[in-house]
Short mmCIF file of N, CA and C in Angstrom, two decimals:
data_model
loop_
_atom_site.label_atom_id
_atom_site.label_comp_id
_atom_site.label_asym_id
_atom_site.label_seq_id
_atom_site.Cartn_x
_atom_site.Cartn_y
_atom_site.Cartn_z
N MET T 176 33.66 -146.23 49.87
CA MET T 176 33.84 -147.62 50.13
C MET T 176 35.28 -147.98 49.76
N LYS T 177 35.91 -148.67 50.67
CA LYS T 177 37.27 -149.17 50.48
C LYS T 177 37.34 -150.32 49.46
N GLU T 178 38.20 -150.20 48.45
CA GLU T 178 38.30 -151.24 47.47
C GLU T 178 39.31 -152.29 47.97
N LEU T 179 38.99 -153.55 47.74
CA LEU T 179 39.88 -154.66 48.09
C LEU T 179 41.01 -154.69 47.01
N LYS T 180 42.22 -154.71 47.52
CA LYS T 180 43.35 -154.89 46.56
C LYS T 180 43.69 -156.30 46.29
N ASN T 181 43.76 -157.11 47.29
CA ASN T 181 44.05 -158.56 47.07
C ASN T 181 42.77 -159.34 47.36
N HIS T 182 42.19 -159.88 46.35
CA HIS T 182 41.10 -160.73 46.48
C HIS T 182 41.11 -161.82 45.44
N MET T 183 40.34 -162.83 45.72
CA MET T 183 40.34 -163.96 44.84
C MET T 183 38.99 -164.15 44.15
N ARG T 184 39.01 -164.42 42.90
CA ARG T 184 37.74 -164.65 42.17
C ARG T 184 37.63 -166.06 41.73
N ILE T 185 36.63 -166.71 42.17
CA ILE T 185 36.34 -168.06 41.92
C ILE T 185 35.02 -168.30 41.23
N LEU T 186 35.01 -169.06 40.13
CA LEU T 186 33.79 -169.39 39.43
C LEU T 186 33.46 -170.85 39.74
N HIS T 187 32.33 -171.00 40.43
CA HIS T 187 31.94 -172.34 40.80
C HIS T 187 30.88 -172.75 39.86
N THR T 188 31.11 -174.00 39.22
CA THR T 188 30.16 -174.65 38.33
C THR T 188 30.04 -176.05 38.70
N SER T 189 28.95 -176.70 38.12
CA SER T 189 28.79 -178.04 38.35
C SER T 189 27.82 -178.61 37.22
N ASP T 190 27.78 -179.95 37.18
CA ASP T 190 26.77 -180.63 36.34
C ASP T 190 26.89 -180.24 34.89
N TRP T 191 28.08 -180.32 34.32
CA TRP T 191 28.33 -180.05 32.85
C TRP T 191 27.64 -181.13 32.02
N HIS T 192 27.72 -182.37 32.38
CA HIS T 192 27.18 -183.51 31.71
C HIS T 192 27.59 -183.55 30.27
N LEU T 193 28.86 -183.35 30.04
CA LEU T 193 29.45 -183.41 28.60
C LEU T 193 29.17 -184.78 28.09
N GLY T 194 28.74 -184.79 26.80
CA GLY T 194 28.45 -186.08 26.16
C GLY T 194 27.01 -186.48 26.18
N GLN T 195 26.23 -185.63 26.83
CA GLN T 195 24.82 -185.99 27.00
C GLN T 195 23.99 -185.72 25.72
N ASN T 196 23.07 -186.62 25.51
CA ASN T 196 22.07 -186.41 24.41
C ASN T 196 20.71 -186.15 25.05
N PHE T 197 19.97 -185.34 24.39
CA PHE T 197 18.61 -185.00 24.82
C PHE T 197 17.61 -185.39 23.70
N MET T 198 16.78 -186.34 24.05
CA MET T 198 15.74 -186.85 23.11
C MET T 198 16.42 -187.19 21.81
N GLY T 199 17.55 -187.93 21.86
CA GLY T 199 18.21 -188.40 20.74
C GLY T 199 19.07 -187.45 20.00
N LYS T 200 19.19 -186.22 20.50
CA LYS T 200 20.02 -185.19 19.83
C LYS T 200 21.24 -184.87 20.74
N SER T 201 22.35 -184.71 20.05
CA SER T 201 23.64 -184.41 20.80
C SER T 201 23.52 -182.95 21.30
N ARG T 202 24.08 -182.73 22.49
CA ARG T 202 24.14 -181.41 23.09
C ARG T 202 25.58 -180.80 22.88
N LEU T 203 26.33 -181.34 21.96
CA LEU T 203 27.72 -180.92 21.74
C LEU T 203 27.78 -179.38 21.45
N ASP T 204 26.97 -178.89 20.56
CA ASP T 204 27.04 -177.41 20.26
C ASP T 204 26.73 -176.62 21.51
N GLU T 205 25.75 -177.03 22.23
CA GLU T 205 25.35 -176.29 23.51
C GLU T 205 26.50 -176.34 24.51
N HIS T 206 27.14 -177.51 24.66
CA HIS T 206 28.25 -177.66 25.55
C HIS T 206 29.50 -176.85 25.09
N ARG T 207 29.69 -176.83 23.84
CA ARG T 207 30.86 -176.02 23.25
C ARG T 207 30.61 -174.56 23.56
N GLN T 208 29.39 -174.06 23.36
CA GLN T 208 29.05 -172.67 23.63
C GLN T 208 29.21 -172.38 25.12
N PHE T 209 28.83 -173.34 25.99
CA PHE T 209 29.00 -173.09 27.40
C PHE T 209 30.49 -172.99 27.77
N CYS T 210 31.31 -173.88 27.27
CA CYS T 210 32.79 -173.87 27.53
C CYS T 210 33.32 -172.52 27.07
N ASP T 211 32.92 -172.02 25.89
CA ASP T 211 33.39 -170.75 25.37
C ASP T 211 32.95 -169.65 26.34
N TRP T 212 31.72 -169.65 26.82
CA TRP T 212 31.19 -168.66 27.73
C TRP T 212 32.08 -168.65 29.02
N VAL T 213 32.36 -169.80 29.51
CA VAL T 213 33.14 -169.85 30.70
C VAL T 213 34.55 -169.20 30.54
N LEU T 214 35.16 -169.57 29.40
CA LEU T 214 36.41 -168.94 29.09
C LEU T 214 36.35 -167.38 28.91
N GLN T 215 35.28 -166.90 28.34
CA GLN T 215 35.02 -165.49 28.25
C GLN T 215 34.88 -164.87 29.65
N GLN T 216 34.13 -165.53 30.49
CA GLN T 216 33.92 -164.99 31.86
C GLN T 216 35.31 -164.96 32.59
N VAL T 217 36.09 -165.92 32.41
CA VAL T 217 37.43 -165.93 33.06
C VAL T 217 38.21 -164.69 32.68
N GLN T 218 38.21 -164.42 31.39
CA GLN T 218 38.91 -163.21 30.82
C GLN T 218 38.26 -161.97 31.33
N GLU T 219 36.98 -161.73 31.12
CA GLU T 219 36.40 -160.48 31.46
C GLU T 219 36.32 -160.23 32.93
N GLN T 220 36.11 -161.23 33.79
CA GLN T 220 36.01 -161.02 35.24
C GLN T 220 37.25 -161.31 35.98
N ALA T 221 38.33 -161.58 35.28
CA ALA T 221 39.67 -161.86 35.94
C ALA T 221 39.50 -162.94 36.98
N ILE T 222 38.93 -164.05 36.58
CA ILE T 222 38.71 -165.19 37.43
C ILE T 222 40.06 -165.89 37.76
N ASP T 223 40.31 -166.17 38.98
CA ASP T 223 41.59 -166.88 39.41
C ASP T 223 41.43 -168.37 39.36
N ALA T 224 40.26 -168.85 39.59
CA ALA T 224 40.05 -170.31 39.69
C ALA T 224 38.63 -170.69 39.24
N VAL T 225 38.56 -171.85 38.52
CA VAL T 225 37.23 -172.36 38.13
C VAL T 225 37.12 -173.73 38.81
N LEU T 226 35.95 -173.96 39.47
CA LEU T 226 35.62 -175.22 39.99
C LEU T 226 34.57 -175.97 39.19
N ILE T 227 34.79 -177.18 38.94
CA ILE T 227 33.75 -178.05 38.33
C ILE T 227 33.43 -179.07 39.42
N VAL T 228 32.30 -178.91 40.06
CA VAL T 228 32.01 -179.71 41.20
C VAL T 228 30.98 -180.78 40.92
N GLY T 229 31.43 -181.77 40.29
CA GLY T 229 30.59 -182.97 40.03
C GLY T 229 29.98 -183.01 38.67
N ASP T 230 29.83 -184.26 38.12
CA ASP T 230 29.20 -184.47 36.83
C ASP T 230 29.78 -183.71 35.69
N VAL T 231 31.10 -183.88 35.51
CA VAL T 231 31.78 -183.25 34.32
C VAL T 231 31.14 -183.92 33.06
N PHE T 232 31.10 -185.25 33.18
CA PHE T 232 30.57 -186.02 31.98
C PHE T 232 29.20 -186.62 32.38
N ASP T 233 28.44 -186.98 31.41
CA ASP T 233 27.15 -187.55 31.61
C ASP T 233 27.13 -189.06 31.96
N THR T 234 28.18 -189.73 31.50
CA THR T 234 28.31 -191.15 31.83
C THR T 234 29.77 -191.46 32.26
N GLY T 235 30.00 -192.62 32.86
CA GLY T 235 31.32 -193.04 33.17
C GLY T 235 32.23 -193.39 32.01
N ALA T 236 31.65 -193.57 30.83
CA ALA T 236 32.31 -193.80 29.60
C ALA T 236 31.93 -192.86 28.54
N PRO T 237 32.26 -191.57 28.73
CA PRO T 237 31.84 -190.56 27.80
C PRO T 237 32.35 -190.74 26.37
N PRO T 238 31.59 -190.29 25.37
CA PRO T 238 32.13 -190.38 24.01
C PRO T 238 33.40 -189.58 23.81
N SER T 239 34.14 -189.95 22.82
CA SER T 239 35.46 -189.26 22.50
C SER T 239 35.24 -187.77 22.30
N TYR T 240 34.22 -187.35 21.68
CA TYR T 240 34.07 -185.90 21.39
C TYR T 240 33.86 -185.11 22.72
N ALA T 241 33.26 -185.72 23.73
CA ALA T 241 33.15 -185.08 25.01
C ALA T 241 34.43 -184.95 25.74
N ARG T 242 35.23 -186.00 25.66
CA ARG T 242 36.54 -185.99 26.25
C ARG T 242 37.47 -184.92 25.57
N GLU T 243 37.33 -184.87 24.24
CA GLU T 243 38.04 -183.90 23.48
C GLU T 243 37.69 -182.50 23.91
N LEU T 244 36.41 -182.22 24.06
CA LEU T 244 35.95 -180.84 24.45
C LEU T 244 36.47 -180.51 25.83
N TYR T 245 36.45 -181.47 26.76
CA TYR T 245 36.98 -181.29 28.15
C TYR T 245 38.47 -181.02 28.06
N ASN T 246 39.19 -181.74 27.26
CA ASN T 246 40.66 -181.53 27.18
C ASN T 246 40.91 -180.10 26.56
N HIS T 247 40.17 -179.77 25.49
CA HIS T 247 40.39 -178.46 24.84
C HIS T 247 40.12 -177.35 25.85
N PHE T 248 39.04 -177.49 26.65
CA PHE T 248 38.71 -176.42 27.61
C PHE T 248 39.88 -176.27 28.66
N ILE T 249 40.43 -177.37 29.06
CA ILE T 249 41.53 -177.25 30.06
C ILE T 249 42.70 -176.61 29.44
N VAL T 250 43.08 -176.92 28.18
CA VAL T 250 44.19 -176.23 27.58
C VAL T 250 43.99 -174.77 27.43
N GLU T 251 42.79 -174.38 26.98
CA GLU T 251 42.46 -172.96 26.79
C GLU T 251 42.45 -172.21 28.16
N LEU T 252 41.92 -172.84 29.19
CA LEU T 252 41.90 -172.24 30.54
C LEU T 252 43.33 -172.06 31.07
N SER T 253 44.16 -173.04 30.83
CA SER T 253 45.55 -172.89 31.34
C SER T 253 46.26 -171.73 30.64
N ARG T 254 45.91 -171.45 29.37
CA ARG T 254 46.48 -170.30 28.67
C ARG T 254 46.08 -169.00 29.27
N LEU T 255 44.99 -168.98 29.91
CA LEU T 255 44.53 -167.84 30.63
C LEU T 255 45.05 -167.63 32.08
N ASN T 256 46.04 -168.54 32.44
CA ASN T 256 46.59 -168.54 33.78
C ASN T 256 45.55 -168.69 34.87
N CYS T 257 44.57 -169.55 34.62
CA CYS T 257 43.51 -169.79 35.59
C CYS T 257 43.61 -171.24 36.08
N GLN T 258 43.47 -171.39 37.38
CA GLN T 258 43.44 -172.69 37.96
C GLN T 258 42.14 -173.39 37.72
N LEU T 259 42.19 -174.71 37.74
CA LEU T 259 40.99 -175.53 37.56
C LEU T 259 40.96 -176.59 38.63
N VAL T 260 39.85 -176.82 39.26
CA VAL T 260 39.74 -177.94 40.14
C VAL T 260 38.55 -178.72 39.68
N VAL T 261 38.64 -180.02 39.46
CA VAL T 261 37.65 -180.89 38.97
C VAL T 261 37.34 -181.96 40.06
N LEU T 262 36.09 -181.99 40.49
CA LEU T 262 35.69 -183.01 41.39
C LEU T 262 34.68 -183.92 40.76
N ALA T 263 34.85 -185.16 40.96
CA ALA T 263 34.06 -186.23 40.36
C ALA T 263 32.60 -186.14 40.98
N GLY T 264 31.60 -186.38 40.13
CA GLY T 264 30.24 -186.54 40.64
C GLY T 264 29.76 -187.92 40.45
N ASN T 265 28.53 -188.18 40.78
CA ASN T 265 27.98 -189.58 40.65
C ASN T 265 27.91 -190.11 39.18
N HIS T 266 27.96 -189.22 38.20
CA HIS T 266 27.94 -189.71 36.83
C HIS T 266 29.34 -189.96 36.28
N ASP T 267 30.36 -189.44 36.94
CA ASP T 267 31.74 -189.56 36.55
C ASP T 267 32.40 -190.90 36.93
N SER T 268 33.31 -191.29 36.08
CA SER T 268 34.11 -192.53 36.42
C SER T 268 35.40 -192.08 37.14
N VAL T 269 35.63 -192.62 38.31
CA VAL T 269 36.83 -192.27 39.08
C VAL T 269 38.03 -192.63 38.26
N ALA T 270 38.06 -193.83 37.70
CA ALA T 270 39.15 -194.28 36.90
C ALA T 270 39.43 -193.45 35.72
N MET T 271 38.44 -193.08 35.00
CA MET T 271 38.56 -192.29 33.77
C MET T 271 39.14 -190.87 34.15
N LEU T 272 38.58 -190.26 35.15
CA LEU T 272 39.11 -188.93 35.54
C LEU T 272 40.61 -188.99 36.05
N ASN T 273 40.82 -190.14 36.80
CA ASN T 273 42.23 -190.27 37.30
C ASN T 273 43.27 -190.55 36.31
N GLU T 274 42.85 -191.11 35.06
CA GLU T 274 43.89 -191.49 34.13
C GLU T 274 44.68 -190.33 33.59
N SER T 275 44.15 -189.13 33.62
CA SER T 275 44.88 -187.95 33.09
C SER T 275 45.26 -186.96 34.21
N LYS T 276 45.08 -187.40 35.44
CA LYS T 276 45.34 -186.43 36.65
C LYS T 276 46.70 -185.94 36.65
N THR T 277 47.75 -186.77 36.42
CA THR T 277 49.11 -186.24 36.48
C THR T 277 49.43 -185.34 35.32
N LEU T 278 48.94 -185.69 34.14
CA LEU T 278 49.13 -184.84 32.98
C LEU T 278 48.45 -183.42 33.14
N LEU T 279 47.21 -183.49 33.62
CA LEU T 279 46.48 -182.28 33.79
C LEU T 279 47.08 -181.37 34.89
N ALA T 280 47.73 -181.96 35.82
CA ALA T 280 48.42 -181.09 36.79
C ALA T 280 49.46 -180.17 36.25
N GLN T 281 49.98 -180.61 35.04
CA GLN T 281 50.94 -179.66 34.37
C GLN T 281 50.18 -178.51 33.69
N LEU T 282 48.88 -178.57 33.60
CA LEU T 282 48.16 -177.53 33.00
C LEU T 282 47.28 -176.79 34.12
N ASN T 283 47.85 -176.75 35.35
CA ASN T 283 47.25 -176.05 36.44
C ASN T 283 45.88 -176.49 36.80
N THR T 284 45.65 -177.84 36.67
CA THR T 284 44.43 -178.53 36.94
C THR T 284 44.54 -179.55 37.99
N ARG T 285 43.73 -179.46 39.04
CA ARG T 285 43.74 -180.47 40.08
C ARG T 285 42.48 -181.30 39.87
N VAL T 286 42.61 -182.63 39.77
CA VAL T 286 41.50 -183.55 39.69
C VAL T 286 41.38 -184.33 41.01
N VAL T 287 40.21 -184.31 41.60
CA VAL T 287 39.91 -185.11 42.79
C VAL T 287 38.70 -185.97 42.42
N ALA T 288 39.08 -187.21 42.05
CA ALA T 288 38.06 -188.13 41.51
C ALA T 288 37.45 -189.01 42.56
N GLY T 289 38.17 -189.25 43.65
CA GLY T 289 37.67 -190.06 44.71
C GLY T 289 38.42 -189.82 46.01
N VAL T 290 37.87 -190.35 47.10
CA VAL T 290 38.48 -190.17 48.40
C VAL T 290 39.60 -191.19 48.46
N GLY T 291 40.82 -190.77 48.59
CA GLY T 291 41.99 -191.64 48.52
C GLY T 291 42.56 -191.88 49.91
N ASP T 292 43.74 -192.50 49.90
CA ASP T 292 44.42 -192.75 51.13
C ASP T 292 45.14 -191.55 51.67
N ALA T 293 45.26 -190.51 50.88
CA ALA T 293 46.01 -189.27 51.28
C ALA T 293 44.99 -188.11 51.31
N PRO T 294 44.35 -187.94 52.44
CA PRO T 294 43.35 -186.87 52.54
C PRO T 294 43.90 -185.42 52.23
N GLN T 295 45.27 -185.29 52.52
CA GLN T 295 45.85 -183.99 52.31
C GLN T 295 45.80 -183.59 50.82
N GLU T 296 45.61 -184.53 49.92
CA GLU T 296 45.43 -184.22 48.48
C GLU T 296 44.09 -183.55 48.18
N GLN T 297 43.19 -183.63 49.15
CA GLN T 297 41.90 -182.98 48.97
C GLN T 297 41.86 -181.56 49.61
N VAL T 298 42.99 -181.13 50.22
CA VAL T 298 43.06 -179.78 50.70
C VAL T 298 43.95 -179.00 49.73
N ILE T 299 43.31 -178.05 49.06
CA ILE T 299 43.98 -177.37 47.96
C ILE T 299 44.05 -175.86 48.27
N VAL T 300 45.25 -175.35 48.11
CA VAL T 300 45.47 -173.96 48.31
C VAL T 300 45.34 -173.31 46.99
N LEU T 301 44.37 -172.43 46.75
CA LEU T 301 44.21 -171.74 45.50
C LEU T 301 44.96 -170.38 45.59
N SER T 302 45.63 -170.05 44.48
CA SER T 302 46.48 -168.80 44.51
C SER T 302 45.73 -167.69 43.77
N GLN T 303 46.00 -166.48 44.30
CA GLN T 303 45.54 -165.24 43.65
C GLN T 303 46.41 -164.98 42.44
N ALA T 304 46.09 -164.07 41.60
CA ALA T 304 46.82 -163.69 40.42
C ALA T 304 48.28 -163.36 40.71
N ASP T 305 48.55 -162.79 41.89
CA ASP T 305 49.93 -162.38 42.27
C ASP T 305 50.76 -163.55 42.83
N GLY T 306 50.09 -164.81 42.88
CA GLY T 306 50.78 -165.97 43.41
C GLY T 306 50.60 -166.18 44.86
N GLN T 307 50.05 -165.25 45.57
CA GLN T 307 49.83 -165.41 47.02
C GLN T 307 48.61 -166.32 47.20
N PRO T 308 48.68 -167.08 48.37
CA PRO T 308 47.48 -167.93 48.70
C PRO T 308 46.25 -167.03 48.80
N GLY T 309 45.14 -167.53 48.25
CA GLY T 309 43.91 -166.75 48.22
C GLY T 309 42.75 -167.45 48.91
N ALA T 310 42.76 -168.76 48.82
CA ALA T 310 41.65 -169.50 49.41
C ALA T 310 42.12 -171.00 49.67
N VAL T 311 41.57 -171.63 50.64
CA VAL T 311 41.79 -173.05 50.94
C VAL T 311 40.52 -173.78 50.57
N LEU T 312 40.63 -174.75 49.75
CA LEU T 312 39.49 -175.50 49.24
C LEU T 312 39.60 -176.90 49.88
N CYS T 313 38.53 -177.38 50.50
CA CYS T 313 38.39 -178.78 50.95
C CYS T 313 37.68 -179.50 49.87
N ALA T 314 38.37 -180.14 48.99
CA ALA T 314 37.74 -180.77 47.74
C ALA T 314 37.17 -182.12 48.10
N VAL T 315 35.88 -182.26 48.17
CA VAL T 315 35.21 -183.53 48.49
C VAL T 315 34.37 -183.93 47.23
N PRO T 316 34.87 -185.04 46.63
CA PRO T 316 34.11 -185.51 45.47
C PRO T 316 32.91 -186.31 45.93
N TYR T 317 32.07 -186.83 44.94
CA TYR T 317 30.93 -187.62 45.26
C TYR T 317 31.46 -188.79 46.11
N LEU T 318 30.79 -189.09 47.21
CA LEU T 318 31.21 -190.21 48.07
C LEU T 318 30.42 -191.43 47.71
N ARG T 319 31.10 -192.41 47.16
CA ARG T 319 30.52 -193.65 46.76
C ARG T 319 30.37 -194.57 47.91
N PRO T 320 29.39 -195.47 47.94
CA PRO T 320 29.18 -196.48 49.03
C PRO T 320 30.53 -197.17 49.18
N GLY T 321 30.92 -197.39 50.42
CA GLY T 321 32.13 -198.15 50.69
C GLY T 321 33.40 -197.42 50.69
N THR T 322 33.28 -196.09 50.51
CA THR T 322 34.55 -195.24 50.51
C THR T 322 34.69 -194.49 51.82
#
């Protein structure tokens, strides 16, 4: 069998629900372990891009520890030279995700929180490890009524 020399590895995830409590108990330890597992998979499997497709957070106003975990994950992922695309879900706040969009772009992270006036911002070219284009992503976040 012929081995592919140039290929792209994408890890598709969704519904992280950071900041969620279950029956009055915080799921922080569980979420922290999951983030560590994703980072481990990126290293072991040579993942080029991670997608979080909806519901990064459990509420539109997540607790500070959930935001801190999210930010820590992004920093660690950028150190692994892996791209991240974050799409808002119905539990996410468009304004809250957008507030750090420009800053996170410096960490190889694209945030698509809502359908804006510039649809070209939703068409994202993902790069392979060698810097060559590897995939084109049409990033469609949760569509809210009236958008």
